[in-house]
Tab-separated table of C-alpha atoms and ligand atoms in Angstrom:
chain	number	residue	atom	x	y	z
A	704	UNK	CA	34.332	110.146	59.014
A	705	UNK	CA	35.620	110.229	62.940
A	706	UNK	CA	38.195	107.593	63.461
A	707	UNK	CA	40.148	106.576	66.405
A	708	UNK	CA	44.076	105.723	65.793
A	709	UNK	CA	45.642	103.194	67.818
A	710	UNK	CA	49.325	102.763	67.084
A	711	UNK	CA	52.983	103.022	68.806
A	712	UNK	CA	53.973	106.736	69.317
A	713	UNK	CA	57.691	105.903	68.249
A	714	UNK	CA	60.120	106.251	65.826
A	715	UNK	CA	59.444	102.860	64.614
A	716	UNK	CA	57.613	102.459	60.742
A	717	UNK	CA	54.282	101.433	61.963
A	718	UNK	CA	54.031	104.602	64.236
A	719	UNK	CA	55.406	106.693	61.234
A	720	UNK	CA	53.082	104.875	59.089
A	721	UNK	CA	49.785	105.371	60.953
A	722	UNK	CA	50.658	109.098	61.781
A	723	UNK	CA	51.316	110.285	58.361
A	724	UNK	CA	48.151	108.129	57.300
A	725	UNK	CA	45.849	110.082	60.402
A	726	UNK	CA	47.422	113.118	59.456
A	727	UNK	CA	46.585	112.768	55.466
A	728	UNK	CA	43.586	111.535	56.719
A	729	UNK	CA	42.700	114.771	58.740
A	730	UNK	CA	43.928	116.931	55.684
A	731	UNK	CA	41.171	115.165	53.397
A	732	UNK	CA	38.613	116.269	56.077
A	733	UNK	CA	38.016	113.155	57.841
A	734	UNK	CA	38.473	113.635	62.205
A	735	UNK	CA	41.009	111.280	63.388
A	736	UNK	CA	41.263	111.009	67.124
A	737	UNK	CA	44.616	109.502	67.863
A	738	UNK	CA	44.932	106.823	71.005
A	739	UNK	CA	48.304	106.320	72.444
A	740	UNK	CA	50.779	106.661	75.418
A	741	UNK	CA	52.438	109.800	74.252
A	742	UNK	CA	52.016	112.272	71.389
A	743	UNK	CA	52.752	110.318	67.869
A	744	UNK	CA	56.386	111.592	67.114
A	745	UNK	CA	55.456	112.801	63.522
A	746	UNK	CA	52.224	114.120	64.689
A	747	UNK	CA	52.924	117.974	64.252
A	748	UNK	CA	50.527	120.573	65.904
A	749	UNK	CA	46.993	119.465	66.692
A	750	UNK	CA	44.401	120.995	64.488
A	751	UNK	CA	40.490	121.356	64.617
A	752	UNK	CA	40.255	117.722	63.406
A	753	UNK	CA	43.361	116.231	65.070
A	754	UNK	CA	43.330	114.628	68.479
A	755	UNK	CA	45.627	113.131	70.651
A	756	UNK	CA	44.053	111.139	73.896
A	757	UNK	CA	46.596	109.886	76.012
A	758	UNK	CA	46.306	106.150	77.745
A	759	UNK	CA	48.112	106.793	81.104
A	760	UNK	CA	48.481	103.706	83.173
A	761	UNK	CA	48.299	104.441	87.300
A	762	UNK	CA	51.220	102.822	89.108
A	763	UNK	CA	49.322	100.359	90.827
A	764	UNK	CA	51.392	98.633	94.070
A	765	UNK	CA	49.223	95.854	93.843
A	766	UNK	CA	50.421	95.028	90.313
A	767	UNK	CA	53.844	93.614	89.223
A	768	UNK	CA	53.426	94.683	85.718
A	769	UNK	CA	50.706	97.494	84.887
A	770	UNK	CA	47.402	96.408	82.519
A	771	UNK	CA	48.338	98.984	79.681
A	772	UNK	CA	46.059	97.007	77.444
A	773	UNK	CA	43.281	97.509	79.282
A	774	UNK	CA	43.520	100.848	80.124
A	775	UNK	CA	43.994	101.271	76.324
A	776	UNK	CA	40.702	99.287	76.153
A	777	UNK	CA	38.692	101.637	78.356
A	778	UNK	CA	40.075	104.871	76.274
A	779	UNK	CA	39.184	103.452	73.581
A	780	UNK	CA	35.549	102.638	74.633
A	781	UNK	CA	35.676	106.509	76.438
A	782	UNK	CA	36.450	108.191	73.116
A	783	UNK	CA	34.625	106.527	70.936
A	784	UNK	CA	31.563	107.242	73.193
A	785	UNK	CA	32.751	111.157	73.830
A	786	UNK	CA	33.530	111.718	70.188
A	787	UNK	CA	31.012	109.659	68.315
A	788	UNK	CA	33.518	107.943	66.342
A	789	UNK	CA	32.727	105.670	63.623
A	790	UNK	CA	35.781	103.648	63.305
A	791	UNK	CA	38.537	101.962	65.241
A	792	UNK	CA	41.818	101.732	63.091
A	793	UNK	CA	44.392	99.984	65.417
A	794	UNK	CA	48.144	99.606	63.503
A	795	UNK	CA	49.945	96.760	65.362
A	796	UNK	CA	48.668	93.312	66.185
A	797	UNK	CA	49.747	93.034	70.001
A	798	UNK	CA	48.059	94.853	72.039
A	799	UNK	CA	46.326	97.224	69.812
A	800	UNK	CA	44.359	94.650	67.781
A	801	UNK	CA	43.197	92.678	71.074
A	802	UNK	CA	42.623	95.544	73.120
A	803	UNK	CA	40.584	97.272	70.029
A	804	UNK	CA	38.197	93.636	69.789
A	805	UNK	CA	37.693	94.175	73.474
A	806	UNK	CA	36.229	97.730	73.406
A	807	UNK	CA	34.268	96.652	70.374
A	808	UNK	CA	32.635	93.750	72.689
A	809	UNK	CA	32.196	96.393	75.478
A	810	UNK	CA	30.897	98.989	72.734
A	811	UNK	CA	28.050	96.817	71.517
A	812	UNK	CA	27.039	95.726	75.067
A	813	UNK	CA	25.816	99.399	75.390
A	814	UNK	CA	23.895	99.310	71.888
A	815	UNK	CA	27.173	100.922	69.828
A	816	UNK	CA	29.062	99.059	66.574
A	817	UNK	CA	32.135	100.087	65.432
A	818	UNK	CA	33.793	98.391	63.261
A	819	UNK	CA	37.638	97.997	64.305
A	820	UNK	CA	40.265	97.667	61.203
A	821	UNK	CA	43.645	96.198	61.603
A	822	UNK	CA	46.881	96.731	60.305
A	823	UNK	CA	49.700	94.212	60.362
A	824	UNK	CA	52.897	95.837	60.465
A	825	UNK	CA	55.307	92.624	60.377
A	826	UNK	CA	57.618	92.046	63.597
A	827	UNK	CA	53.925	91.247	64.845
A	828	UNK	CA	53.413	88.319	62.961
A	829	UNK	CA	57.326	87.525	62.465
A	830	UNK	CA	58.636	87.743	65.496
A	831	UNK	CA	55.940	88.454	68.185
A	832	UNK	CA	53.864	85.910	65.888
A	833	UNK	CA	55.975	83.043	66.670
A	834	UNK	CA	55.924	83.404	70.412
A	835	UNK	CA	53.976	80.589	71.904
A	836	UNK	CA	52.631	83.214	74.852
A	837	UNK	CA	51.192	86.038	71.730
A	838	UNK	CA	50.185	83.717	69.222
A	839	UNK	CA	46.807	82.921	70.872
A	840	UNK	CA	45.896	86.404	70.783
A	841	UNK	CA	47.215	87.329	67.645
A	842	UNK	CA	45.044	85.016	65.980
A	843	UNK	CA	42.291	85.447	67.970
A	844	UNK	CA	42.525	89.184	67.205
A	845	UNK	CA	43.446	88.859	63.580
A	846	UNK	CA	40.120	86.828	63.139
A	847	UNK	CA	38.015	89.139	65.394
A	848	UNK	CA	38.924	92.523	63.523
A	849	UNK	CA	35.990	93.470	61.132
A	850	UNK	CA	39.042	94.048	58.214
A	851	UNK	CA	42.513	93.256	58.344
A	852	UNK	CA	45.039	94.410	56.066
A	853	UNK	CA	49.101	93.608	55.795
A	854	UNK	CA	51.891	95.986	54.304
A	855	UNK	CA	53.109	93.830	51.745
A	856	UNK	CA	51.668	90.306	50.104
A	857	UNK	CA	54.660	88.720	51.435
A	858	UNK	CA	53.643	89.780	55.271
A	859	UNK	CA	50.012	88.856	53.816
A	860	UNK	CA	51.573	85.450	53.563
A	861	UNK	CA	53.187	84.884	56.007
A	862	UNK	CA	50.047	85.756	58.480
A	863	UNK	CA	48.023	82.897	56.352
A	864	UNK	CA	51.090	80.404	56.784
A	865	UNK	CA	51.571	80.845	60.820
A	866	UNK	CA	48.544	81.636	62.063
A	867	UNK	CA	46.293	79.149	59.834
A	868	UNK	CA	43.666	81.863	59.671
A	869	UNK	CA	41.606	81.568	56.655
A	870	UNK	CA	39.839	84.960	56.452
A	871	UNK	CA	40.887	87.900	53.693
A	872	UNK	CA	43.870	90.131	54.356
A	873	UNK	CA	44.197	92.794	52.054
A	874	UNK	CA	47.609	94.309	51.055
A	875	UNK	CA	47.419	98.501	51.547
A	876	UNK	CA	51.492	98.897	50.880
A	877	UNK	CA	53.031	101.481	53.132
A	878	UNK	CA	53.513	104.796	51.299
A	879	UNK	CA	55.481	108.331	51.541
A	880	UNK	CA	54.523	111.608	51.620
A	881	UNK	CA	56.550	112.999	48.587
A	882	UNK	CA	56.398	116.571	49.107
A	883	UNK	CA	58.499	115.640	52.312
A	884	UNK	CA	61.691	114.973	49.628
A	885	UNK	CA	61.004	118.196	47.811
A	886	UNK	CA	63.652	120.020	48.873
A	887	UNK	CA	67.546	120.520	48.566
A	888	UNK	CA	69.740	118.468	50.600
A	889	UNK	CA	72.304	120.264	52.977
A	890	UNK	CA	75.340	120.888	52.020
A	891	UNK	CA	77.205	122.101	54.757
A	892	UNK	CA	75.575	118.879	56.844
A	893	UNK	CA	77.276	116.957	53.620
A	894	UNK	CA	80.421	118.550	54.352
A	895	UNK	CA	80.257	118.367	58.080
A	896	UNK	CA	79.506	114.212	57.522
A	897	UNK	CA	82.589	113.445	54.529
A	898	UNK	CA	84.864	116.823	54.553
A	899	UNK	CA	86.334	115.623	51.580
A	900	UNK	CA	83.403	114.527	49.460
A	901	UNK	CA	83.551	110.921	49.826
A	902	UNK	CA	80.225	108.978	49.100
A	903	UNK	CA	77.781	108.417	51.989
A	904	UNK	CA	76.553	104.824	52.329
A	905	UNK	CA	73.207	105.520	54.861
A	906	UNK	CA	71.412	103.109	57.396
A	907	UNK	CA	68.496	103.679	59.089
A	908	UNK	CA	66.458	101.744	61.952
A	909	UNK	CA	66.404	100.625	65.244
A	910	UNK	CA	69.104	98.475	65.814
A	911	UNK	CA	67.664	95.536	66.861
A	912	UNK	CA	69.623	92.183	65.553
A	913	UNK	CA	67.060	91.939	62.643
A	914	UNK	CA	68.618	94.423	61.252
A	915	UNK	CA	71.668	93.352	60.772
A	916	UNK	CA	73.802	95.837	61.804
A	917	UNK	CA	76.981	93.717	62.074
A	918	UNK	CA	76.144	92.884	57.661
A	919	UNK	CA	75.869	96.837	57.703
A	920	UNK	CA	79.091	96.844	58.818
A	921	UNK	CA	81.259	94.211	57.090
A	922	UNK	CA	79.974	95.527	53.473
A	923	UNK	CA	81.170	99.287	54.817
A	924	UNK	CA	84.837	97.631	55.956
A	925	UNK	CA	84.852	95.922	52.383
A	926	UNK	CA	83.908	98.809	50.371
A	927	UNK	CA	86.511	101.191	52.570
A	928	UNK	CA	88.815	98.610	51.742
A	929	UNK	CA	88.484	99.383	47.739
A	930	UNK	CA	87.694	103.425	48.393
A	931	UNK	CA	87.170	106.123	50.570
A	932	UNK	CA	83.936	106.621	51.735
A	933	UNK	CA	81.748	107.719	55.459
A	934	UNK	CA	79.081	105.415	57.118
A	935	UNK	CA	76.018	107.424	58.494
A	936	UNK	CA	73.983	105.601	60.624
A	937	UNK	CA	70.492	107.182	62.211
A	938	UNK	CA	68.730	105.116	65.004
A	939	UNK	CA	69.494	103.589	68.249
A	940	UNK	CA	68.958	100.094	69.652
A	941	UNK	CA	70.799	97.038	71.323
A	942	UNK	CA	73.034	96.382	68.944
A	943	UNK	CA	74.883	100.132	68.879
A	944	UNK	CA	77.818	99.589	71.239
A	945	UNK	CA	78.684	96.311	69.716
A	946	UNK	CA	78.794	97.842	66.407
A	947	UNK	CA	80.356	100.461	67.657
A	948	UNK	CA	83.291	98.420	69.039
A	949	UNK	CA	83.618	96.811	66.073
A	950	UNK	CA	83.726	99.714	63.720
A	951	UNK	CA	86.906	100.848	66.142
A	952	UNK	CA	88.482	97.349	65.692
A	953	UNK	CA	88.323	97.202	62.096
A	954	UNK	CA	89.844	100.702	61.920
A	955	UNK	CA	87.056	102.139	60.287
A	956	UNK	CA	85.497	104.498	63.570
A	957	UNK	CA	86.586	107.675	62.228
A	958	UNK	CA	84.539	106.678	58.974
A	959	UNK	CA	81.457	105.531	60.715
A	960	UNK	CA	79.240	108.291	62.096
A	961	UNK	CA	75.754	107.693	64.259
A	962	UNK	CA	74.173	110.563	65.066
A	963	UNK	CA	71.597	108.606	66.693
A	964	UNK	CA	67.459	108.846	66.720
A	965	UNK	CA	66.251	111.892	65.068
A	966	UNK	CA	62.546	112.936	64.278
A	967	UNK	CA	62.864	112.652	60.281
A	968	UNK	CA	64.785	111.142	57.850
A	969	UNK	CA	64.805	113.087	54.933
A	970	UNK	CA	67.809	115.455	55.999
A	971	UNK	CA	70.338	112.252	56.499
A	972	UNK	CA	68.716	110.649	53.250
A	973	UNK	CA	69.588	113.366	50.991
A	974	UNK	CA	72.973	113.597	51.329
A	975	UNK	CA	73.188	110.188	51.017
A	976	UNK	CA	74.564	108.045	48.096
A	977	UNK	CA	73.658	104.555	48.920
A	978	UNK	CA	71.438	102.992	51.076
A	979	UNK	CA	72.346	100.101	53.329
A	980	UNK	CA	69.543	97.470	54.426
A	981	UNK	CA	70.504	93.983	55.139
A	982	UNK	CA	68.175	92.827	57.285
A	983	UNK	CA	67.198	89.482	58.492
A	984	UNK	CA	63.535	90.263	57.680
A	985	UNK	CA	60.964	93.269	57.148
A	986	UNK	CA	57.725	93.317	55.960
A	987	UNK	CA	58.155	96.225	54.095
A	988	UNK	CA	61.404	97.952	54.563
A	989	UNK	CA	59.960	101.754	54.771
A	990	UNK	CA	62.833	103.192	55.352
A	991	UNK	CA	64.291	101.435	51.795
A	992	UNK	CA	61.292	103.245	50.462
A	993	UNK	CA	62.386	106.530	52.415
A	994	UNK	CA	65.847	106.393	50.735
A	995	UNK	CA	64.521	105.712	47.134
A	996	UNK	CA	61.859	108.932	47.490
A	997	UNK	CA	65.230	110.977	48.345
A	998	UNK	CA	67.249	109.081	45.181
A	999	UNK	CA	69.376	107.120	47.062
A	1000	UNK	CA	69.580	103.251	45.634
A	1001	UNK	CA	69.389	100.299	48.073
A	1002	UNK	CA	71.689	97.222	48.550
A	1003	UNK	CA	69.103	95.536	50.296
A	1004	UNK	CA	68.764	91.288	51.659
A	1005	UNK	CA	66.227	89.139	49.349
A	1006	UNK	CA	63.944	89.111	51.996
A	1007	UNK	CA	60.406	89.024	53.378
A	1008	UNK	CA	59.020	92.494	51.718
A	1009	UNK	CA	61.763	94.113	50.492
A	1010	UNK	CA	61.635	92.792	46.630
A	1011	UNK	CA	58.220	94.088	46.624
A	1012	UNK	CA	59.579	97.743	46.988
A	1013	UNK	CA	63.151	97.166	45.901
A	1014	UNK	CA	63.930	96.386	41.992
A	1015	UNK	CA	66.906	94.074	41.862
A	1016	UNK	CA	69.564	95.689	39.368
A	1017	UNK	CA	66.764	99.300	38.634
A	1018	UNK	CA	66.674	100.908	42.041
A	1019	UNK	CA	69.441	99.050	43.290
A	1020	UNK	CA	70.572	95.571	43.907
A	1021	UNK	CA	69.292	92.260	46.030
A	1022	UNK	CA	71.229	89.421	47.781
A	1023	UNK	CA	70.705	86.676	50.062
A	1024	UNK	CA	70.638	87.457	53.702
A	1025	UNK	CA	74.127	87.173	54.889
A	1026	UNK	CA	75.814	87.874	51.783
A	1027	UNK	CA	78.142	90.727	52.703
A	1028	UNK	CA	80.541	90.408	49.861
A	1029	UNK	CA	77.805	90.100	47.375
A	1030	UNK	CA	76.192	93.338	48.809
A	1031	UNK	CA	79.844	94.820	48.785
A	1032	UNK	CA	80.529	93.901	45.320
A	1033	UNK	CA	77.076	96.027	43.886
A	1034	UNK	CA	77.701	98.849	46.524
A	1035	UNK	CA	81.435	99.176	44.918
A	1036	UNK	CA	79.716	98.867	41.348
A	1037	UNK	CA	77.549	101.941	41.589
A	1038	UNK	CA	80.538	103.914	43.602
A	1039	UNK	CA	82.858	103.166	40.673
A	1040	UNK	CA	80.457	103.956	37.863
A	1041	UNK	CA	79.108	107.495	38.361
A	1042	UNK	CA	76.735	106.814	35.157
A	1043	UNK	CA	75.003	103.804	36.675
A	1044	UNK	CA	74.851	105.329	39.562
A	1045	UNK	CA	73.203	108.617	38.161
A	1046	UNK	CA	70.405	106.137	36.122
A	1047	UNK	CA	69.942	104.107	39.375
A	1048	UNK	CA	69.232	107.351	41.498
A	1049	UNK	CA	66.802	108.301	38.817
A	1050	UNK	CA	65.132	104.796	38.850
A	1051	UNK	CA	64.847	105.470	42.732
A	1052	UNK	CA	62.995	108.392	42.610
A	1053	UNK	CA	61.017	107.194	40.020
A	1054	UNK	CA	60.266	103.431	42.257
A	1055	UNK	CA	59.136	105.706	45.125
A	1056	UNK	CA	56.001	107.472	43.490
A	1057	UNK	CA	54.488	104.205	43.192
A	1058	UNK	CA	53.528	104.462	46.807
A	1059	UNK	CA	52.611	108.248	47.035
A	1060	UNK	CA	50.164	108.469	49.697
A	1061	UNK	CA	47.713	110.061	47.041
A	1062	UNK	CA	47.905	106.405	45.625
A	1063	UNK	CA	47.875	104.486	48.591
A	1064	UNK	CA	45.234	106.536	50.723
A	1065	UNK	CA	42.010	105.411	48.938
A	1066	UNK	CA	42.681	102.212	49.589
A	1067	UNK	CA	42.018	102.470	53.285
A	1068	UNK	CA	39.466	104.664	52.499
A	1069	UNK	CA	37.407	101.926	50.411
A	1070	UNK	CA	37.929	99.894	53.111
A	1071	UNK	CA	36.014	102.505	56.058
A	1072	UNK	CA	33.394	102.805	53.370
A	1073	UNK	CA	33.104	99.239	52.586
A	1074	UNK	CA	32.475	98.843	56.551
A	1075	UNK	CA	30.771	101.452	57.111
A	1076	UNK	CA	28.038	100.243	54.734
A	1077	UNK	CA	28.118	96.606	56.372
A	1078	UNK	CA	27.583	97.949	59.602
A	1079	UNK	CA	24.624	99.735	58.142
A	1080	UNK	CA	26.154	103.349	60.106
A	1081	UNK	CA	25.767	106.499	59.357
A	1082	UNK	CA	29.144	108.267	58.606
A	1083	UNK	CA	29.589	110.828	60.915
A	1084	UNK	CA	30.651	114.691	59.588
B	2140	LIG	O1	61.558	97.859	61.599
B	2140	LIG	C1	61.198	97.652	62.741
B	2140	LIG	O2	61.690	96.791	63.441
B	2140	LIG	C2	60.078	98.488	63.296
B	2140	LIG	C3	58.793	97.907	62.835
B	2140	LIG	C4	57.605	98.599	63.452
B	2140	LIG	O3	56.712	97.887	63.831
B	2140	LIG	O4	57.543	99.802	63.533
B	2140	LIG	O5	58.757	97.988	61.422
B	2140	LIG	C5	57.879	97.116	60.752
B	2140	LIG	O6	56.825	97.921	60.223
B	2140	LIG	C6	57.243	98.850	59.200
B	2140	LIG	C7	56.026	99.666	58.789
B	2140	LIG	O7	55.014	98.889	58.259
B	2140	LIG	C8	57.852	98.072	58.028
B	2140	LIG	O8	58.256	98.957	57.015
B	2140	LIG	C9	59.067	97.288	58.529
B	2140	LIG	O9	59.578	96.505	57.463
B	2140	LIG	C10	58.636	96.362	59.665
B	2140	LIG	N1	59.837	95.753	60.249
B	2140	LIG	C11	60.086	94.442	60.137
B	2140	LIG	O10	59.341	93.670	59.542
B	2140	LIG	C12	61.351	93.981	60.764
């Protein structure tokens, strides 16, 4: 099949998520053409079957903010005329989804039908979602799309609840590449991160207030209160210097180290002993997911997605958003009971191959099929 990939070229899970899924993709034969403003950051070398097209937006005088979206529209209609393609698969409700229905409208206006699938990633429908100037168009787009799915049933819900759109979403749960784990974690980056062996508690994201950095935080100060251990976190975002300041007025800075964004997370993951994610929301939580594929147990907040991935009191523990001393209390339980601790990293590892990609793949692939049949198209070799 030839299918065009529309998604963020960051850091950020859906970006991660849609380039290891083209890349899989591409490995099982399938061409996968990806659209975006910059080289996916997982993406890897191009291959025969392996494209990158990049949307560059002129810097027009005449406008005060530049039309990305339809630019993106216009390489979209561009590629899938140059390269035949047979599928639009656009991760990302705002702008990808709209911008993907309007190519489609421009497509069959010159005779060609591609169908264009959708993947809801969550801060699309949970935060973006609620915006009175995106909902419009998230709905609209969400309706429009010839398949839709969402990365968890709780995100599946939530779409039905705030948008009032009564068509099918289908949960396709986000997924790791386990082979990426399969390796030895570094010891002398261990040692360079807690010189004396002290536990490393790990966060990971972007550092937006969702996350909940300052929660990351207060459980670290209350379990260095009770024992020694280092902080590692790994991402960038608003909310760094505040944290940063308040690391240095709890006394804990010399135990809290960022090393900032980096490509991949295995490396920090491995030499990590705990996993911290409070956040406000996620639909998912793949970088929960991340740590259990590299044995690490989560404390993790009750929320949106997370209990779908996350087995409260197996692969580590739950609590209500907000609940620092709760998530504390299980963080100190593991560190002070090496035996649990050993069973829960076990029960990690073993959470995480329920969403191998070897599992989770076919699902997307039913889906091309399933269009590809409705649209009465040839699948192009
Ligand atoms: O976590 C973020 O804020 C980044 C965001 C994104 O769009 O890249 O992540 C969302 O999509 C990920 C991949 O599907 C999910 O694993 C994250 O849970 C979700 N983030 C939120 O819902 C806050």
């Amino acid at each position: 099949m030839k299918i065009g990939f529309v998604c963020y070229p960051t850091f950020g899970g859906s970006g991660v998520v849609a380039t290891e899924l083209g890349k899989a993709l591409a490995e099982k034969g399938h061409e996968l053409h990806f659209i975006t403003y910059s080289a996916p950051a997982r993406m890897g070398s191009l291959k025969s079957n392996l494209f990158y097209h990049e949307v560059r937006v002129s810097d027009y005088p005449l406008f005060d903010y530049q039309p990305y979206e339809l630019v993106l529209t216009s390489k979209m209609v561009e590629v899938t005329i140059a390269h035949d393609l047979d599928l639009l698969h656009v991760h990302y409700a705002i702008p990808h989804a709209s911008a993907a229905i309007m190519a489609r409208d421009i497509l069959k206006a010159k005779g060609i039908n591609v169908p264009v699938v959708t993947t809801l990633h969550g801060t699309d429908i949970t935060l973006l979602g609620r915006e009175p100037a995106f909902e419009p168009v998230i709905a609209h787009a969400i309706n429009r799309s010839d398949a839709v799915t969402a990365v968890s049933e709780s995100l599946r819900s939530d779409t039905l609840e705030l948008f009032g759109v009564n068509r099918s979403i289908e949960v396709v749960n986000n997924f790791i590449c386990a082979r990426h784990f399969e390796k030895e974690a570094d010891e002398s980056f261990r040692q360079s991160i807690a010189p004396s062996g002290e536990p490393i508690i790990a966060h990971i994201s972007n550092f937006r207030p969702v996350k909940r950095l300052h929660d990351v935080l207060e459980v670290f100060i209350r379990i260095r209160q009770k024992t020694a251990a280092k902080l590692l976190l790994v991402g960038d975002g608003p909310e760094r210097s505040r944290i940063e300041k308040m690391a240095m007025t709890a006394g804990v800075d010399e135990d809290v180290i960022c090393i900032g964004k980096i490509k991949n997370p295995v490396e920090p993951l491995l030499i990590s002993d705990l996993f911290l994610l409070p956040s406000e929301t996620e639909s998912f939580g793949l970088a929960a997911l991340e740590a259990l594929a590299a044995s690490v147990p989560v404390i993790a907040s009750d929320s949106g997605g997370i209990p779908e991935v996350v087995e409260h009191g197996k692969s580590g523990y739950l609590a209500p958003v907000g609940d620092v001393q709760r998530m504390s209390d299980h963080a100190l339980y593991l560190l002070q009971n090496p035996e649990e601790m050993s069973q829960f990293k076990r029960m990690a590892k073993d959470r995480s191959k329920d969403f191998q990609i070897e599992k989770i793949l076919p699902n997307y692939e039913a889906i091309y099929q399933r269009l590809m049949f409705a649209f009465n198209t040839d699948v192009k070799s």
